[in-house]
Short mmCIF file of C-alpha atoms and ligand atoms in Angstrom, two decimals:
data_model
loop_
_atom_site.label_atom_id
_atom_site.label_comp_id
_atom_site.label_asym_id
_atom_site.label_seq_id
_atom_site.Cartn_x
_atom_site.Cartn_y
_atom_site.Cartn_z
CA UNK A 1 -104.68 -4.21 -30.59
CA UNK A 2 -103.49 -5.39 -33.75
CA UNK A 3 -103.03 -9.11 -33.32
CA UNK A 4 -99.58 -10.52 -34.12
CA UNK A 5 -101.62 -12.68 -37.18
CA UNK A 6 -102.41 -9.59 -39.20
CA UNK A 7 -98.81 -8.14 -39.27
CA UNK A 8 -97.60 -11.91 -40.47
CA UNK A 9 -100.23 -11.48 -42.98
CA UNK A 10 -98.96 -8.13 -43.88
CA UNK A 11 -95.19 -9.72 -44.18
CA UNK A 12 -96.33 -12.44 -46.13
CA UNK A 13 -97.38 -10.14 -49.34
CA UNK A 14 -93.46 -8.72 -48.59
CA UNK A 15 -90.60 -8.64 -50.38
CA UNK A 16 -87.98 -9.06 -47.73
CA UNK A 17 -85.34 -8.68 -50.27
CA UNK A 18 -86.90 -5.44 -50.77
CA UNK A 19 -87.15 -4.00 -46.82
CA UNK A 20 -87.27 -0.40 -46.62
CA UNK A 21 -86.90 0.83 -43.11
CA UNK A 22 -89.80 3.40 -42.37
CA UNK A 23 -89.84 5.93 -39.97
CA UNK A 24 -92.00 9.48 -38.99
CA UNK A 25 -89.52 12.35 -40.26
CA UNK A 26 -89.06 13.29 -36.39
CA UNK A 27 -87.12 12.41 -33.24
CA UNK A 28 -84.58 10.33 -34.01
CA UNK A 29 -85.20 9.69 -37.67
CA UNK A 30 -81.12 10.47 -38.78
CA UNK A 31 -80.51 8.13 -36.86
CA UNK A 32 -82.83 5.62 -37.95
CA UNK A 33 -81.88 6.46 -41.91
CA UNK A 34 -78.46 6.58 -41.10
CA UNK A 35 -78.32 3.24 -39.39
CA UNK A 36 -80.36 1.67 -42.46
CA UNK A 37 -78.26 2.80 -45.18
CA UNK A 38 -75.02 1.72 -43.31
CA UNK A 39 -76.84 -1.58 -43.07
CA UNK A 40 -77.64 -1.96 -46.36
CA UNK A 41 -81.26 -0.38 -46.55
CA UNK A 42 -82.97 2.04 -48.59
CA UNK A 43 -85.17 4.26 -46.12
CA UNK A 44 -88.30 5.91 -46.60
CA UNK A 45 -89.37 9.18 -44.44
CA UNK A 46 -92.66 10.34 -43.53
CA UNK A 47 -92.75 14.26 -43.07
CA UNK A 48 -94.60 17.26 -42.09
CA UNK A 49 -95.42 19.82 -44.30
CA UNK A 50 -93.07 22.92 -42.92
CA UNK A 51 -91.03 20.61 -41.46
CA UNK A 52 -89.42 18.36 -44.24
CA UNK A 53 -86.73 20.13 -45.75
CA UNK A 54 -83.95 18.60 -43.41
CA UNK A 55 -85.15 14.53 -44.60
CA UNK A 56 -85.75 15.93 -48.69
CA UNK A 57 -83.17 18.45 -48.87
CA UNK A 58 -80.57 18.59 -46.69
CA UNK A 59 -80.13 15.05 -45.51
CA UNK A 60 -81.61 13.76 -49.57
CA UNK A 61 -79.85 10.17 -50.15
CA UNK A 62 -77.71 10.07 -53.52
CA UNK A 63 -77.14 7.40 -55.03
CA UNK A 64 -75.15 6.12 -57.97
CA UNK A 65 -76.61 2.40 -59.41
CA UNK A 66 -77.43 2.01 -55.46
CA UNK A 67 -74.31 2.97 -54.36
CA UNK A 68 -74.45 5.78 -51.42
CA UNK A 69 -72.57 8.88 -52.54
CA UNK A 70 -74.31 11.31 -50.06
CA UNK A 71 -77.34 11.35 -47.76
CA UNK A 72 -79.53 8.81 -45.99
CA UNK A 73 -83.76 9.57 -47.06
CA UNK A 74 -84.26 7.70 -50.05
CA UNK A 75 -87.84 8.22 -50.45
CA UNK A 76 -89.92 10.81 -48.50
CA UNK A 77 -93.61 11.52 -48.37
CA UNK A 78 -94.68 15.00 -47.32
CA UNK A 79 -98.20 15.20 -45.41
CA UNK A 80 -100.33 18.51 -44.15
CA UNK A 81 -100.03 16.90 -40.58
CA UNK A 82 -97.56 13.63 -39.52
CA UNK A 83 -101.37 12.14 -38.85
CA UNK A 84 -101.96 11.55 -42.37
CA UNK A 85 -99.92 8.40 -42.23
CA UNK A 86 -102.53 6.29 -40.77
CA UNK A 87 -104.90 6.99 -44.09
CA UNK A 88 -104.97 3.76 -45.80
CA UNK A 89 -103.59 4.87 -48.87
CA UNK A 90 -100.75 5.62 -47.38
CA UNK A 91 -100.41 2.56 -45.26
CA UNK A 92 -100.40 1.32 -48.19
CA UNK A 93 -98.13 3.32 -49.53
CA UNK A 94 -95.50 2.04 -46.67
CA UNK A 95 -96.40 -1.30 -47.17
CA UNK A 96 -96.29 -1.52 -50.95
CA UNK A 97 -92.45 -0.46 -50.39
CA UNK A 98 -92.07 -3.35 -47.83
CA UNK A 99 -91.45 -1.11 -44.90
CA UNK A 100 -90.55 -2.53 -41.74
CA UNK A 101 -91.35 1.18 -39.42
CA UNK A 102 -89.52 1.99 -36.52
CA UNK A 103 -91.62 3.94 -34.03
CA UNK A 104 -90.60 7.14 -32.37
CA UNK A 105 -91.79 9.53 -29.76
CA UNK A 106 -92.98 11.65 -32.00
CA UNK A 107 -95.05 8.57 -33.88
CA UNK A 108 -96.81 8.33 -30.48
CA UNK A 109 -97.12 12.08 -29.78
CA UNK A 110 -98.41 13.04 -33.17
CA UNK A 111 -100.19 10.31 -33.82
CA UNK A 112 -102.78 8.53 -31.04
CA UNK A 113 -101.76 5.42 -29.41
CA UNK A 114 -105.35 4.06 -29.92
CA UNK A 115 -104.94 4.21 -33.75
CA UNK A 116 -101.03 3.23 -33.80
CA UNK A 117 -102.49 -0.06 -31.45
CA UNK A 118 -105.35 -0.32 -33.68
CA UNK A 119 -105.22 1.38 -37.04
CA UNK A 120 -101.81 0.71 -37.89
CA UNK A 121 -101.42 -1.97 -40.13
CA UNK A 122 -97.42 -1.79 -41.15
CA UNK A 123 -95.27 -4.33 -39.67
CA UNK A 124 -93.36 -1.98 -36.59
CA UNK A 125 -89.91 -2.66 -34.98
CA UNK A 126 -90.55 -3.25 -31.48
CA UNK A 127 -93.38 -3.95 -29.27
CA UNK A 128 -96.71 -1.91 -30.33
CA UNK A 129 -98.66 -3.06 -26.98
CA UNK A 130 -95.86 -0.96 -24.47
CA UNK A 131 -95.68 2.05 -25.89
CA UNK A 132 -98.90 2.86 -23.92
CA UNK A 133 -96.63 2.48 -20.92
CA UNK A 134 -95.33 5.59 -21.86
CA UNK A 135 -98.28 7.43 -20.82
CA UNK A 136 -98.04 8.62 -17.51
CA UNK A 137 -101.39 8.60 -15.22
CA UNK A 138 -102.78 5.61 -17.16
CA UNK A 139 -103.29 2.04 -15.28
CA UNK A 140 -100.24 0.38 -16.25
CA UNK A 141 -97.90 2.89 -16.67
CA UNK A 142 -94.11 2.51 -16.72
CA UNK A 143 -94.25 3.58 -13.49
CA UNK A 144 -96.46 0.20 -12.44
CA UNK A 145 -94.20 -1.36 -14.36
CA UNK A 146 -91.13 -0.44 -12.48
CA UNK A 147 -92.98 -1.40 -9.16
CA UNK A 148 -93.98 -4.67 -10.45
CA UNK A 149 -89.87 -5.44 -11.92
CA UNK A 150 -88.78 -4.00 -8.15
CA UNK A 151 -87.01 -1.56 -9.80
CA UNK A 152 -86.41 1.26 -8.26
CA UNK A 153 -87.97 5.06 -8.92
CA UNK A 154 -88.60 8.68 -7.00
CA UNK A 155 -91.00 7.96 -4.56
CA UNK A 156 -94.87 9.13 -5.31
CA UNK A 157 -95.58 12.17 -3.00
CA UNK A 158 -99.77 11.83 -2.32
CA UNK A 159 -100.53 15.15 -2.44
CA UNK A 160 -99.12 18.83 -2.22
CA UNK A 161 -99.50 18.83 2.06
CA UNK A 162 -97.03 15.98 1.99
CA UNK A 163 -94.09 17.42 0.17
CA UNK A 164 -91.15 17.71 2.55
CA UNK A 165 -87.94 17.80 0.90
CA UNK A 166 -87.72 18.64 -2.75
CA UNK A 167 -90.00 17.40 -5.38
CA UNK A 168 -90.61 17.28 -8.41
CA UNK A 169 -93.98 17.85 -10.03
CA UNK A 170 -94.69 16.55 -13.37
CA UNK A 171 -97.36 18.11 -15.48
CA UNK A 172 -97.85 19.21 -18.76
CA UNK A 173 -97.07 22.64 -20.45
CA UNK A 174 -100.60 24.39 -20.90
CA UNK A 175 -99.60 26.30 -24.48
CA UNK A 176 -96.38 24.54 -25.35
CA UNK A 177 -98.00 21.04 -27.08
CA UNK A 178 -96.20 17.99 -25.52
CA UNK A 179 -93.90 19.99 -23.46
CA UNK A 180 -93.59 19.58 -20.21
CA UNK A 181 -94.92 22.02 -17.41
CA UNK A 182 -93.03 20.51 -14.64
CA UNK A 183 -91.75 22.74 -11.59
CA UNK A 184 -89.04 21.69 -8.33
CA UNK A 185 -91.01 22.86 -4.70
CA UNK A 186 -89.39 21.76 -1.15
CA UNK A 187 -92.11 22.29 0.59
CA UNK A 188 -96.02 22.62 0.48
CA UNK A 189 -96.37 26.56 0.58
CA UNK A 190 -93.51 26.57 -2.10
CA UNK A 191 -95.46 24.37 -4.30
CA UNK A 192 -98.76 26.59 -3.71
CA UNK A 193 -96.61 29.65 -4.52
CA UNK A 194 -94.98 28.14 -7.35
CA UNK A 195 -98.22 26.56 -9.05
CA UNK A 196 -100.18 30.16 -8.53
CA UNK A 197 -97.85 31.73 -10.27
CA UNK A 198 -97.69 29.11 -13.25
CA UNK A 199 -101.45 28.92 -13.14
CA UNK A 200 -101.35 32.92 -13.44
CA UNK A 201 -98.24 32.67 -16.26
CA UNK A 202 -100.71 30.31 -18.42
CA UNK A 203 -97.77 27.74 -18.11
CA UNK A 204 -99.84 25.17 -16.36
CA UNK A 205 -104.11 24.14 -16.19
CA UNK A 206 -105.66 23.40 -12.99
CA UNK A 207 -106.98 20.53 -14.34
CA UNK A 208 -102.72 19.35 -15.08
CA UNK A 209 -101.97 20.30 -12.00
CA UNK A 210 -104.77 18.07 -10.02
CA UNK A 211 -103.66 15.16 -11.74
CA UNK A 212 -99.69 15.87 -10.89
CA UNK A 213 -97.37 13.38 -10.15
CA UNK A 214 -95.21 14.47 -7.81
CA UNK A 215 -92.34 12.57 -6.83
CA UNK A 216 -89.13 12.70 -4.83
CA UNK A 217 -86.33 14.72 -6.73
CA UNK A 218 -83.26 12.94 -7.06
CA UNK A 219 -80.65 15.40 -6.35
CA UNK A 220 -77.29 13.82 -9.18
CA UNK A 221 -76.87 13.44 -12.55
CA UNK A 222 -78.58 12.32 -15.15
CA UNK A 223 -77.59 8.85 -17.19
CA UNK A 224 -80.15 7.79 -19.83
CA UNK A 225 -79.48 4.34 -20.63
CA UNK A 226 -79.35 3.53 -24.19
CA UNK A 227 -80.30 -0.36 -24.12
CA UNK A 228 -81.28 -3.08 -26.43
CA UNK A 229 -83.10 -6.81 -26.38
CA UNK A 230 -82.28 -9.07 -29.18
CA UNK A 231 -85.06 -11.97 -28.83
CA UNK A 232 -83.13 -13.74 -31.74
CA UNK A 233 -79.73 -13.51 -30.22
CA UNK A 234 -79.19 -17.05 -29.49
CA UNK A 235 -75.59 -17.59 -27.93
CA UNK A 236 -74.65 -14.66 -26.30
CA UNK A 237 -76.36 -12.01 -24.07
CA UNK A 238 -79.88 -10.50 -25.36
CA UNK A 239 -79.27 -7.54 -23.31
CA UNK A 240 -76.74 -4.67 -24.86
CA UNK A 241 -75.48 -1.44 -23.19
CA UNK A 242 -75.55 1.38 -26.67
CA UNK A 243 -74.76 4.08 -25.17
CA UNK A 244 -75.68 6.84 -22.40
CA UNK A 245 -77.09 10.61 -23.24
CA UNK A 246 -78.50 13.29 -21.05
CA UNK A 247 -80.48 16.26 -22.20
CA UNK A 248 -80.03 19.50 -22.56
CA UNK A 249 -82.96 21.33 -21.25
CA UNK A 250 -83.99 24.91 -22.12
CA UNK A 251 -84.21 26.68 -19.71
CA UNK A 252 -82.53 25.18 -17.10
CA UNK A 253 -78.79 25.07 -18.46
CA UNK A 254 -79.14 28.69 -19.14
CA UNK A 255 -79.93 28.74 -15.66
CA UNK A 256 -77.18 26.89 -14.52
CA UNK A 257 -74.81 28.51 -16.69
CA UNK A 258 -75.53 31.88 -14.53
CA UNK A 259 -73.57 32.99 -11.66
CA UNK A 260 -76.25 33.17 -8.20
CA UNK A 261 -75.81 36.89 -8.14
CA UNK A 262 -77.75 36.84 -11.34
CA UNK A 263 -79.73 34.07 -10.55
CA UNK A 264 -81.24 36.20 -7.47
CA UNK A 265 -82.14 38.91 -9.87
CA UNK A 266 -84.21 37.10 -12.07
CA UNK A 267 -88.07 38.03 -12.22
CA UNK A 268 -90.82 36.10 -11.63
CA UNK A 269 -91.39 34.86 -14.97
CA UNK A 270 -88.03 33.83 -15.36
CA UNK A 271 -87.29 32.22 -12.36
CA UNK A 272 -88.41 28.85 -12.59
CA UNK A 273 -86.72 26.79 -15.60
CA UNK A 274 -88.32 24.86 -18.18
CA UNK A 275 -87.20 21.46 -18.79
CA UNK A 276 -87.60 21.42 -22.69
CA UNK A 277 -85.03 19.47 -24.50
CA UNK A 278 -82.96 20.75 -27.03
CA UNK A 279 -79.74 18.57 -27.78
CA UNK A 280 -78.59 15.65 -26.16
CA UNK A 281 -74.78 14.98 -24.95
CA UNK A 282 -72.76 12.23 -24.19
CA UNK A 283 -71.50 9.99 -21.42
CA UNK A 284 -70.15 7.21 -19.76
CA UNK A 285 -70.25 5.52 -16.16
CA UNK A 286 -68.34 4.98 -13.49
CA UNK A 287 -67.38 1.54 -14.68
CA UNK A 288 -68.54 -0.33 -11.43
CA UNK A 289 -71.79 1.31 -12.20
CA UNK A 290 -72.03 -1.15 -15.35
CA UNK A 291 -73.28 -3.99 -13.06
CA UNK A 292 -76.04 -2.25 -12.03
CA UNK A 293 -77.07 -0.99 -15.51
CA UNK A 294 -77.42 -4.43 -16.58
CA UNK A 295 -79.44 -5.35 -13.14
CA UNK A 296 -81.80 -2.60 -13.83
CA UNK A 297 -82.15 -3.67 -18.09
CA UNK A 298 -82.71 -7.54 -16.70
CA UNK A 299 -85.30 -6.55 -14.73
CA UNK A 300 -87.17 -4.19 -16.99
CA UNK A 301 -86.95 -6.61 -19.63
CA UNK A 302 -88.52 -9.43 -17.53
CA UNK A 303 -90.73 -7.70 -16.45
CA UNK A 304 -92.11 -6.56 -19.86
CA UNK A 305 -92.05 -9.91 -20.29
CA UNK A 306 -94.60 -11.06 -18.01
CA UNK A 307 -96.88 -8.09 -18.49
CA UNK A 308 -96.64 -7.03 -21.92
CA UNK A 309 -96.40 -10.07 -23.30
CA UNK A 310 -94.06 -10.55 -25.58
CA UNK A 311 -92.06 -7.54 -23.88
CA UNK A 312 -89.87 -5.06 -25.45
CA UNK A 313 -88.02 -5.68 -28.67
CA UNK A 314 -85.42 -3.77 -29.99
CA UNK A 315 -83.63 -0.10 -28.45
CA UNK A 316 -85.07 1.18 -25.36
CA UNK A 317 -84.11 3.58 -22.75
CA UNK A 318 -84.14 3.63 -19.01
CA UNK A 319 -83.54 7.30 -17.35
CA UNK A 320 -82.35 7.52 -14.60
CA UNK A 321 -80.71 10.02 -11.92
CA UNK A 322 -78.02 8.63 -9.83
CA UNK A 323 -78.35 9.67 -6.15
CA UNK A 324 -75.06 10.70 -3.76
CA UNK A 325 -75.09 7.31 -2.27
CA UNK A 326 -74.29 5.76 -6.10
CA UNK A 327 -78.09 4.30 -6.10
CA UNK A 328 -80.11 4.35 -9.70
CA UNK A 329 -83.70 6.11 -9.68
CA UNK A 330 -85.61 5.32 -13.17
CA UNK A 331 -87.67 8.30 -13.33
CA UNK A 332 -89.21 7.63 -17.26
CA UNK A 333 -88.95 4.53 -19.52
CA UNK A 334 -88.84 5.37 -23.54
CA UNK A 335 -90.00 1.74 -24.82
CA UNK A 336 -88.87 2.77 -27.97
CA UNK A 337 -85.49 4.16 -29.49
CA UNK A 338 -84.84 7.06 -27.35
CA UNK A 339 -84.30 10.75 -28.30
CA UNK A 340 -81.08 11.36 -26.80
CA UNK A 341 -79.40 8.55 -28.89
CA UNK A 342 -79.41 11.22 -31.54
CA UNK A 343 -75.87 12.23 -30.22
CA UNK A 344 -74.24 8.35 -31.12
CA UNK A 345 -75.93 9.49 -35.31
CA UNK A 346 -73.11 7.49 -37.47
CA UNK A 347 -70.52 7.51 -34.79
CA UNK A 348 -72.08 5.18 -33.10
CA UNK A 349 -71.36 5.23 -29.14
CA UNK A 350 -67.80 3.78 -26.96
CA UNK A 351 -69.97 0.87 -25.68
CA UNK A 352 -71.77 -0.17 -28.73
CA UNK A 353 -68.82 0.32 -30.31
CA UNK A 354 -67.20 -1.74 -27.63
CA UNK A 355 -69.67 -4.77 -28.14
CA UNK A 356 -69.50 -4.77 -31.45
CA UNK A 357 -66.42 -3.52 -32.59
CA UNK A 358 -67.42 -1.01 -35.55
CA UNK A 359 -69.30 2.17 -35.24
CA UNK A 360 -72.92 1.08 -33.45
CA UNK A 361 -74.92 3.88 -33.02
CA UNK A 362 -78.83 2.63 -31.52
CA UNK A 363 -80.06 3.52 -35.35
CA UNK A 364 -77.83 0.90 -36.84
CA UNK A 365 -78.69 -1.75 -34.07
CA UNK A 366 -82.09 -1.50 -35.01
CA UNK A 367 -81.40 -1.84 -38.65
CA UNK A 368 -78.73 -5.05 -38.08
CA UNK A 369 -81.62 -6.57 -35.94
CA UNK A 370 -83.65 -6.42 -39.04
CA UNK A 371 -80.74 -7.71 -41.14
CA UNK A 372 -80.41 -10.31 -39.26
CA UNK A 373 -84.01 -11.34 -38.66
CA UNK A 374 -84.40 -11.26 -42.57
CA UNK A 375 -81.10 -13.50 -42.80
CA UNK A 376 -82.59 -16.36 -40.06
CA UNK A 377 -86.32 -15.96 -41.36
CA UNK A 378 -87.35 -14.46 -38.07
CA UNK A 379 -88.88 -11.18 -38.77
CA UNK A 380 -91.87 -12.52 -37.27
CA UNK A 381 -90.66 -12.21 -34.22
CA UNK A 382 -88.68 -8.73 -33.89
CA UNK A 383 -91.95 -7.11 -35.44
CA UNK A 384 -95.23 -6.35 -34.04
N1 LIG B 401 -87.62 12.50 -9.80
C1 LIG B 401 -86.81 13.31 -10.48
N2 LIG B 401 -85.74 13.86 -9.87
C2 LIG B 401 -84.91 14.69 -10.54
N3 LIG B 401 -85.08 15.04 -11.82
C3 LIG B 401 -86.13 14.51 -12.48
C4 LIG B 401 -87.04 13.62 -11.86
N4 LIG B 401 -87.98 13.27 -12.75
C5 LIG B 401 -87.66 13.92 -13.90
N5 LIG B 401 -86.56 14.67 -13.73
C6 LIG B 401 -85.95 15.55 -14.74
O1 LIG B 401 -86.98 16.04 -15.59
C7 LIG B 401 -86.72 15.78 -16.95
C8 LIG B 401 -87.90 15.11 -17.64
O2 LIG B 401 -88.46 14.11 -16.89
P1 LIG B 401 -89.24 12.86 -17.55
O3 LIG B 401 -89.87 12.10 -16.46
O4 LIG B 401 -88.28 12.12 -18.41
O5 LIG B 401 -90.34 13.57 -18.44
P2 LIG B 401 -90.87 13.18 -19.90
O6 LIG B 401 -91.77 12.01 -19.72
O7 LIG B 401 -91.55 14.41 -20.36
O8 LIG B 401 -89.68 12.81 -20.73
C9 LIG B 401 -85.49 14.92 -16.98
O9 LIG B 401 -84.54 15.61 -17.73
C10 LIG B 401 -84.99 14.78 -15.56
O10 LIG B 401 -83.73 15.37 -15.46
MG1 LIG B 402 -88.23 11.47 -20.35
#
């Protein structure tokens, strides 16, 4: 791990004056850009070859003697594969524009965690150490995590013989590259039924399937909470509600969106629904349901805390389903700006607005937090 000493080495050959706000061309990186500029920033991209054209094209910054006329990527670098950031010429190249970089989920998926932890030598928004946590299956998971805050998630089903009521089981997609695989059974011979037919589709491995989680399905809606720690906010609350998303998942709102007559008719290959995302929609809580957001973000955050020391910095996102008795299940933890906070881009969202009475979308947060930090002399501690 990249000790906290090298990054303030790093910083100290910075021009703060100067901070460009860095970020993988992926994800949520309009939001990230479009938070920057509105704060003041000039933003630098990181893209894919094939995939660039939306961050140095369509979404090009303009600028007149600084001014912004149109756009939010200033500067973008186009690689063969999102990998060739962590060459160390073009580390350099980030750090030589004094970019503070704001990991996504795309950073992490395209790029291993081993070298981001290890290899990465640009100062990043946020806590390097958790986004491990992320990883589902590994020793400390966010799932540990949630056990050791006593928050609370789907309950782990052992093994296939146990399944009961419905279940989820969470596996990745065999050919589809970080999609998910995951499939719904109620009851051990479903699941058997179910996974043959995957197994036969070349959806799922064996291999994914042996090492599973399966886990109580939370029948209600889904709230992704949008939250964020300020470790320099001094007088009032560290913890902020941004906003709430959900996802939509291909293919399961075109499933949804059928009548059952044509559900029933639907072959084998298109019965069971995929759950890969596609857009991202908004919403808001029942507002009694605030108290209990704020119990679950207290909790993570402590938590984090005490076992990821120095615990999460900056946007993260707690999803959760909401059960018919009004109780919270956190079924994944982004450690990270979440994806679905794509849908408060420039707008910003009704309770980041709220809090801070202009447009606050998570991208902007992130870049104020920087502001600020660079204001009080305290990037040190928002960076890792
Ligand atoms: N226990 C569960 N009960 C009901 N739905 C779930 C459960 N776990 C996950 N889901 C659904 O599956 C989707 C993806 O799950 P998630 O755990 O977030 O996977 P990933 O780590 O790939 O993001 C979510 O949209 C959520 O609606
Ligand atoms: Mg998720």
């Amino acid at each position: 791990m990249i000790e906290p000493e090298e990054i303030s080495e790093v910083l100290s050959e910075y021009d703060l004056s100067k901070t460009t706000i860095g970020v993988l061309a992926s994800h949520s990186a309009l939001d990230v850009c479009d938070g920057a500029v509105e704060e003041g920033f000039r933003t630098y991209a990181v893209c894919e070859k094939g995939r660039e054209k939306t961050y140095t094209e369509y979404f090009k910054a303009q600028r007149n003697n600084g001014k912004l006329i149109r756009g939010v990527v200033d500067n973008a670098d186009v690689y063969n594969k999102f990998n060739e950031i962590l060459k160390p010429e073009n580390q350099q190249k980030l750090r030589d524009d004094n970019a503070i970089f704001i990991p996504n989920r795309s950073f992490t998926s395209y790029c291993s965690i081993d070298n981001i932890e290890n290899d990465f030598k640009v100062p990043m928004f946020g806590s390097r150490n958790l986004l491990r946590s992320e990883e589902r299956g590994i020793k400390r998971d966010y799932y540990w995590l949630l056990e050791k805050a006593g928050l609370p998630y789907p309950e782990k089903i052992k093994k296939p013989e146990d399944i009961d009521s419905l279940v989820m089981v969470k596996l990745p997609h065999a050919v589809k590259k970080l999609e998910r695989g995951f499939f719904t059974a109620a009851s051990y011979a479903e699941f058997k039924q179910k996974s043959e037919a995957l197994l036969k589709q070349g959806v799922i491995t064996r291999d994914a399937l042996a090492e599973a989680r399966i886990e109580r399905y939370i029948i209600g809606p889904v709230f992704n909470l949008d939250m964020f720690y300020s470790p320099i906010e001094e007088e009032m609350s560290k913890i902020e509600l941004l906003g709430i998303d959900w996802r939509f998942e291909t293919s399961l709102d075109g499933h949804v969106r059928l009548p059952a007559p044509q559900q029933m008719t639907l072959n084998e290959r298109q019965i069971t629904p995929e759950y890969t995302v596609c857009g991202h929609n908004s919403a808001t809580l029942r507002e009694s349901l605030l108290g209990d957001v704020f119990e679950l973000a207290e909790k993570y955050v402590r938590a984090t805390q005490k076992y990821y020391k120095p615990g999460i910095i900056g946007p993260f996102c707690l999803q959760t389903c909401v059960d018919k008795d009004l109780n919270f299940y956190v079924y994944d933890v982004a450690p990270r700006v979440g994806g679905g906070t794509n849908v408060h881009v420039s707008v910003g969202h009704p309770y980041g607005n709220t809090l801070w009475r202009k447009p606050m979308s998570t991208g902007r947060r992130a870049a104020m937090e920087i502001r600020r930090a660079i204001e009080q002399e305290r990037v040190e501690e928002i960076v890792t």
